[in-house]
CSV table of C-alpha atoms in Angstrom, one decimal:
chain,number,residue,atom,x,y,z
B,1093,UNK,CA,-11.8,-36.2,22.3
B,1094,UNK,CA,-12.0,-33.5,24.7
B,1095,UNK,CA,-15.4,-31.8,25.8
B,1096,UNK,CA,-16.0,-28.5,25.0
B,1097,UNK,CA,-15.8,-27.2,28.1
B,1098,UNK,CA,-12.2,-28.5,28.3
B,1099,UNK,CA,-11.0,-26.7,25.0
B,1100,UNK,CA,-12.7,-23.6,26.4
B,1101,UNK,CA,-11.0,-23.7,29.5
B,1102,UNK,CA,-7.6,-24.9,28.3
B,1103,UNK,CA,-7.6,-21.8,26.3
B,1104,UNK,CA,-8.7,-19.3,28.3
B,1105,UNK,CA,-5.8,-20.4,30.9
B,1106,UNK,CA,-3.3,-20.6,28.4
B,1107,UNK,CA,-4.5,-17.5,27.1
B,1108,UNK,CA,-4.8,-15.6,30.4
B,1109,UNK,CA,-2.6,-17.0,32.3
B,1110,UNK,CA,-4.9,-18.4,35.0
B,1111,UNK,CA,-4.7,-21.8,36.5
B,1112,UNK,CA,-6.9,-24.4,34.9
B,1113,UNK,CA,-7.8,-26.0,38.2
B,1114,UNK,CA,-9.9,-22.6,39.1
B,1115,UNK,CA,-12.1,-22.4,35.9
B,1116,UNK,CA,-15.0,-24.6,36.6
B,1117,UNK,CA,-17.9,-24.4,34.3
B,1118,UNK,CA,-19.8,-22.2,36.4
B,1119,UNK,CA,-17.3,-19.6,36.2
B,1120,UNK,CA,-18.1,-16.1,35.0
B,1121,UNK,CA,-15.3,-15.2,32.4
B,1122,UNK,CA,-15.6,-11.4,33.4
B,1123,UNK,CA,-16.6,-11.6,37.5
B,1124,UNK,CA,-15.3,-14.4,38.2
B,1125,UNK,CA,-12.1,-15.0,36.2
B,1126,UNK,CA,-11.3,-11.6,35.9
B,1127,UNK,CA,-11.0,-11.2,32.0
B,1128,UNK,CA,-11.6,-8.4,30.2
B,1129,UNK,CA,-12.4,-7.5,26.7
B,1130,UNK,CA,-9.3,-7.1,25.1
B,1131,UNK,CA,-7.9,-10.3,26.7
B,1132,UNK,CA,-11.3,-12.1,25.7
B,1133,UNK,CA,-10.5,-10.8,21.2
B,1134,UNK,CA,-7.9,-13.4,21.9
B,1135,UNK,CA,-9.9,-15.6,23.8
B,1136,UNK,CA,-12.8,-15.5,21.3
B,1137,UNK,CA,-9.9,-15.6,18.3
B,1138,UNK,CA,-8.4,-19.4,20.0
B,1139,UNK,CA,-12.3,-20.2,20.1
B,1140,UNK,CA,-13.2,-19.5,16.1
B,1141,UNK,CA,-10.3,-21.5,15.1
B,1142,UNK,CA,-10.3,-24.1,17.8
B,1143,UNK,CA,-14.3,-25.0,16.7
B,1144,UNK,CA,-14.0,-23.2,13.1
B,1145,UNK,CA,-16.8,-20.5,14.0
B,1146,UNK,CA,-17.3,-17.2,14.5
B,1147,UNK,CA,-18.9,-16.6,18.1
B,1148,UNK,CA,-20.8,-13.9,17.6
B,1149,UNK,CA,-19.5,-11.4,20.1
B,1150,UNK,CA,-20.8,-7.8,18.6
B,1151,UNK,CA,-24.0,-9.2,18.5
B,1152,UNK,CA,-23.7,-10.5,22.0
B,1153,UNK,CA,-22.4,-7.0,23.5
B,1154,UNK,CA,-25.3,-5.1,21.5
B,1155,UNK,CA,-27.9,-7.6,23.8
B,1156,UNK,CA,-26.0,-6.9,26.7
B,1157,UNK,CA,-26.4,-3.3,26.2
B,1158,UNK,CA,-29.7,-3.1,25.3
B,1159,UNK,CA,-31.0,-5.0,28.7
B,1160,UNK,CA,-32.1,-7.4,26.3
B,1161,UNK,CA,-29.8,-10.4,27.6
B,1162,UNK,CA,-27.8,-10.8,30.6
B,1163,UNK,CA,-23.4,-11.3,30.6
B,1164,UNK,CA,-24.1,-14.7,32.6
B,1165,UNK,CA,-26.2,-16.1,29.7
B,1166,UNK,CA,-22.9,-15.6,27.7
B,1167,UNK,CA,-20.3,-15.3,29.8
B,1168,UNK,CA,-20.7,-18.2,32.3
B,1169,UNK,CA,-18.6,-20.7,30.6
B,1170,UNK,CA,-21.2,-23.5,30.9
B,1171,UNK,CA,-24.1,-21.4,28.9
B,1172,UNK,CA,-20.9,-20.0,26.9
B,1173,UNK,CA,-19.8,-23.6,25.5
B,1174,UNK,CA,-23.7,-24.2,24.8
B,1175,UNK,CA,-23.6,-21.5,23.1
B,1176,UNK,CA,-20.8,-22.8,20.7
B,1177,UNK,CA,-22.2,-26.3,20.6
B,1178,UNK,CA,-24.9,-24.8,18.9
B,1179,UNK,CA,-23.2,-22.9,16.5
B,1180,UNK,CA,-21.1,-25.6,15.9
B,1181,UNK,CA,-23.9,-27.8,15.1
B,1182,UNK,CA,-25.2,-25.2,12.7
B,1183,UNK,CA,-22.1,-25.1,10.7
B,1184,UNK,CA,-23.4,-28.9,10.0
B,1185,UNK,CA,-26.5,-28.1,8.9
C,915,UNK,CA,6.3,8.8,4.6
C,916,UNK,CA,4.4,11.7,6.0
C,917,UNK,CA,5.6,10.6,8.9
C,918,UNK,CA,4.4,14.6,10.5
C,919,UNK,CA,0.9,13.7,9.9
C,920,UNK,CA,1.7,9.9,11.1
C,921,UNK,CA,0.6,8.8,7.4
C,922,UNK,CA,3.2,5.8,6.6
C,923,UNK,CA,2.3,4.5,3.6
C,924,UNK,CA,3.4,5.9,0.1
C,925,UNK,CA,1.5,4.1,-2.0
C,926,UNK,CA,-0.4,0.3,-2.0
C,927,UNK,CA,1.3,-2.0,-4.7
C,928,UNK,CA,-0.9,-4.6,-4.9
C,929,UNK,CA,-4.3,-5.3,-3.2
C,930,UNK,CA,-5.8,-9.1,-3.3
C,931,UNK,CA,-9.3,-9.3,-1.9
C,932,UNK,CA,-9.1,-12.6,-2.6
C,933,UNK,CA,-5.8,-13.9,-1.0
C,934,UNK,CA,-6.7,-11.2,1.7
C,935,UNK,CA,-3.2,-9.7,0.9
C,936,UNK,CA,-1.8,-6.3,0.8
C,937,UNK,CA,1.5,-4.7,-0.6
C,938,UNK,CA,2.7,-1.1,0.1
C,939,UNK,CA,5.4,0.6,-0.3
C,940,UNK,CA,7.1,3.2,2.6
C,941,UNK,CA,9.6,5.2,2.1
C,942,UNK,CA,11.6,6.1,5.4
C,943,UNK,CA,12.2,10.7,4.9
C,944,UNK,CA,15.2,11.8,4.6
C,945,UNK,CA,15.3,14.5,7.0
C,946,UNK,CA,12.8,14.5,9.7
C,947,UNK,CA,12.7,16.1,13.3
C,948,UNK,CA,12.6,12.4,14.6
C,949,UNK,CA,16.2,11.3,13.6
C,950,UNK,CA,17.5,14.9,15.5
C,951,UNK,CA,16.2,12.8,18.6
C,952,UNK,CA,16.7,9.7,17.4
C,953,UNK,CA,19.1,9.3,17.9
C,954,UNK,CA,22.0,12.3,17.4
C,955,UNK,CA,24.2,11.0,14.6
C,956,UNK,CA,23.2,8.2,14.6
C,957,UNK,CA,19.5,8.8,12.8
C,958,UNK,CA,17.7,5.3,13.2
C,959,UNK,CA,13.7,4.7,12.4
C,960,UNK,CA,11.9,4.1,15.7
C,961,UNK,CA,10.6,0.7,15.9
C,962,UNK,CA,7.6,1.9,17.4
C,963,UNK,CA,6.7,3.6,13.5
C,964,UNK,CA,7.9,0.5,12.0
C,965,UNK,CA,4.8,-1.4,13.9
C,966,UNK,CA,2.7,1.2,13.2
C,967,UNK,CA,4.0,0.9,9.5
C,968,UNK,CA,3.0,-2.3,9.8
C,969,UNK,CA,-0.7,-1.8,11.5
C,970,UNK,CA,-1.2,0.8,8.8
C,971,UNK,CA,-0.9,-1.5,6.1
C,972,UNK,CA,-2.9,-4.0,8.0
C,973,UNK,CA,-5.6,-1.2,8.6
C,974,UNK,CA,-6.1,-0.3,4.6
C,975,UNK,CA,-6.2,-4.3,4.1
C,976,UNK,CA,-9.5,-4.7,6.5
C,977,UNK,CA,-10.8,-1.3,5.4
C,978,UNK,CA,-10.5,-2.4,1.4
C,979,UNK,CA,-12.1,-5.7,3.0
C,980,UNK,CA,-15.2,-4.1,4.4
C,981,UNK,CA,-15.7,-1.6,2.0
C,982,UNK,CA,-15.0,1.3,4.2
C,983,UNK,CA,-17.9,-0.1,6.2
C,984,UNK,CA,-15.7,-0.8,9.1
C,985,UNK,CA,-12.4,1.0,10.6
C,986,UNK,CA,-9.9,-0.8,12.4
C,987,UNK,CA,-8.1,0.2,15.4
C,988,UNK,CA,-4.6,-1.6,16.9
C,989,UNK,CA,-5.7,-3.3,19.8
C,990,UNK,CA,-3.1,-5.6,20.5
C,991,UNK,CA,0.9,-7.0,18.9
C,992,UNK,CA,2.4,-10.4,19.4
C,993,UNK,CA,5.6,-12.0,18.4
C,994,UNK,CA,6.8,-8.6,17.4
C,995,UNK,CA,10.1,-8.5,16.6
C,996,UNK,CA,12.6,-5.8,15.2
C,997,UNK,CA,15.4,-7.5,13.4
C,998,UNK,CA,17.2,-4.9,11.4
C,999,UNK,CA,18.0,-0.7,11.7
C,1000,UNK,CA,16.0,1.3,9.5
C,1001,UNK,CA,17.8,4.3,8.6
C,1002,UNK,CA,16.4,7.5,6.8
C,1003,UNK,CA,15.8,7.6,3.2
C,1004,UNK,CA,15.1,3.4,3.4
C,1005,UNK,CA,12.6,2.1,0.9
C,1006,UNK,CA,10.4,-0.2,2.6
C,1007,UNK,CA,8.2,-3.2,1.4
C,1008,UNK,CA,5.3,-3.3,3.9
C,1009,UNK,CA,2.7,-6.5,3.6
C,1010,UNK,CA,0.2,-8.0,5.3
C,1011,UNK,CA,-2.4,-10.8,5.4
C,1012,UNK,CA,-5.5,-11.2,7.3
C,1013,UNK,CA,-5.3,-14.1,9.3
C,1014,UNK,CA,-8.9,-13.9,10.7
C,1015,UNK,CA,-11.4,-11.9,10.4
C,1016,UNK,CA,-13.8,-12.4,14.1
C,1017,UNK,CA,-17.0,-10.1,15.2
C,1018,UNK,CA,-15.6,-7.1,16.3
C,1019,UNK,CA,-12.4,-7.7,15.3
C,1020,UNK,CA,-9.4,-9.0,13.2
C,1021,UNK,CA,-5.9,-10.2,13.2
C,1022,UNK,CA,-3.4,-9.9,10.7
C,1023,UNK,CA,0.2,-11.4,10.3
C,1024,UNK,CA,2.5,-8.2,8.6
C,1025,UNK,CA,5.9,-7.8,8.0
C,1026,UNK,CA,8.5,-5.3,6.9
C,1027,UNK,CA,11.3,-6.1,4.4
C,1028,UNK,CA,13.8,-4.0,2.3
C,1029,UNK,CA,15.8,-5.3,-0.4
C,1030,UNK,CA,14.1,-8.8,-0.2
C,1031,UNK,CA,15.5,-9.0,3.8
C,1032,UNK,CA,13.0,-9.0,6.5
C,1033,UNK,CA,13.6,-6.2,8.5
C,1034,UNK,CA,10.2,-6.5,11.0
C,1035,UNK,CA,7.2,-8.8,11.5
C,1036,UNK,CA,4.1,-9.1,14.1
C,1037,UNK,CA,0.7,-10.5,14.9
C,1038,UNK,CA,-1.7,-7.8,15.1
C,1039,UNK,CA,-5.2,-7.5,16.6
C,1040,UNK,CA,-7.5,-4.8,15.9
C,1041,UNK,CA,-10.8,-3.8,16.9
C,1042,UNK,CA,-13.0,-3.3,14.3
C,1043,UNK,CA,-15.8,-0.7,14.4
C,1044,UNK,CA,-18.6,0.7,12.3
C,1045,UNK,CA,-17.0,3.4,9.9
C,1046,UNK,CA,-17.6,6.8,11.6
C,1047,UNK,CA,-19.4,8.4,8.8
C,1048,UNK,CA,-19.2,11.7,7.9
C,1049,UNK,CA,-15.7,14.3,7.5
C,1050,UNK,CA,-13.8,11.1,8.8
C,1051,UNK,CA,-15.0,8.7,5.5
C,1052,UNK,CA,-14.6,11.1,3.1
C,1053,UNK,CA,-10.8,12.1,4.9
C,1054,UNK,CA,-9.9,8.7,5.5
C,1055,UNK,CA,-11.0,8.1,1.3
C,1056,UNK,CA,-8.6,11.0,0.4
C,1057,UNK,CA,-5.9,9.4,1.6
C,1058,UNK,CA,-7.1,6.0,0.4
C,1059,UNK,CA,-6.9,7.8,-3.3
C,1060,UNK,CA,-3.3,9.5,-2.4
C,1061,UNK,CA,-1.9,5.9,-1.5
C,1062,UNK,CA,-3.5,4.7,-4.8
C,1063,UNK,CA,-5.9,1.9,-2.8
C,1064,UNK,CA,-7.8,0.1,-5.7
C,1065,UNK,CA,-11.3,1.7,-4.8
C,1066,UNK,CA,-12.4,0.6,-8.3
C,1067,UNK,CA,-11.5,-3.3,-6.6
C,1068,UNK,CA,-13.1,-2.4,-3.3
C,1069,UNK,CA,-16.2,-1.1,-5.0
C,1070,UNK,CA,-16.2,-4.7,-6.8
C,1071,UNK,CA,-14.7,-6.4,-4.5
């Protein structure tokens, strides 16, 4: 079974066309990888069906927005797949 | 069609809140400034309207959904694909299905068919947005009520 990380990144280079071998789980979707937020509807769409949840991405914007959170807390694909680990796990519950 | 004021749909057949399915039909206008261009004597529906045909029936299926609470917007197409002319004065069966429904946005799968022949089909994405409130709701709930949306079934829904 494949790690999280790996279904993340699997997608987003399938998605955006970008070679697996330079998504690491340090990169930044948006800096780094270069993806913006139209290419990451379809990137969050692959994710929501891939783990069956809905990340939570208007919410996520508004704390970007606000100063109240920062894109690297969930936009950094390491802190991004913790991010659906946990709301995997809460489906569970 | 009032396919001046870029309004598509005639009138929505049949509404499922439940199946997340819509119905509409589209009647392509006899006589419009369009076919003059497109194309001279030969008057053919652009497939450009037929897509938006189909995001327009998409659009009324997530706005019944939220209860005018949210407003799409076509964001992205895939697997497009235009498989038959559409000529002037074509009835059209225009459906859709929401395929997923994310934060912040939606995809649908809608298709095009006259006669019980597919004529178009595509993916769509939109954005979805708080309703703008305001002259654009009560607009936008006009039309609802001219294309004979179920608001009694949204209200319920």
């Amino acid at each position: 079974m494949s790690s999280t990380f790996d279904t993340v990144a699997n997608i987003i280079a399938e998605t955006c066309d970008i070679q697996r071998d330079t998504i690491k789980p340090e990169s930044h979707a948006i800096d780094d990888l270069g993806i913006d937020s139209l290419d990451f509807l379809d990137i969050a769409f692959a994710i929501d069906k891939a783990f069956g949840i809905k990340l939570p991405l208007e919410q996520w914007t508004q704390e970007v927005n606000d100063g109240k959170a920062t894109t690297e807390q969930y936009f950094v694909l390491k802190n991004l797949c913790a991010r659906i680990d946990d709301l995997v796990a809460a489906k569970g519950r | 069609m009032r396919i001046e004021y870029f309004q598509l749909i005639d009138r929505v057949a049949d509404l499922n809140l439940s199946d997340l399915t819509i119905r509409a039909e589209a009647t392509v206008p006899t006589e419009s400034t369009i076919f003059e261009g497109h194309f001279p004597g030969r008057p053919l529906m652009p497939g450009v309207l037929l897509v938006e045909c189909m995001a327009q029936a998409s659009g009324w299926l997530i706005i019944a959904r939220t209860h005018f609470e949210r407003m799409p917007f076509l964001a992205a197409l895939k697997e497009v694909k235009l498989r038959s002319f559409v000529t002037p004065g074509q009835a059209l069966t225009v459906s859709a299905k929401l395929v997923h429904e994310g934060s912040g946005f939606a995809v649908t799968e809608a298709e095009i068919s006259a006669e019980g022949k597919t004529i178009c089909n595509a993916d769509i994405t939109f954005r979805v947005v708080d309703f703008p409130k305001g002259e654009f709701l009560a607009s936008m709930q006009d039309v609802a009520r001219r294309i004979a949306l179920p608001m009694e079934a949204i209200a319920h829904g």
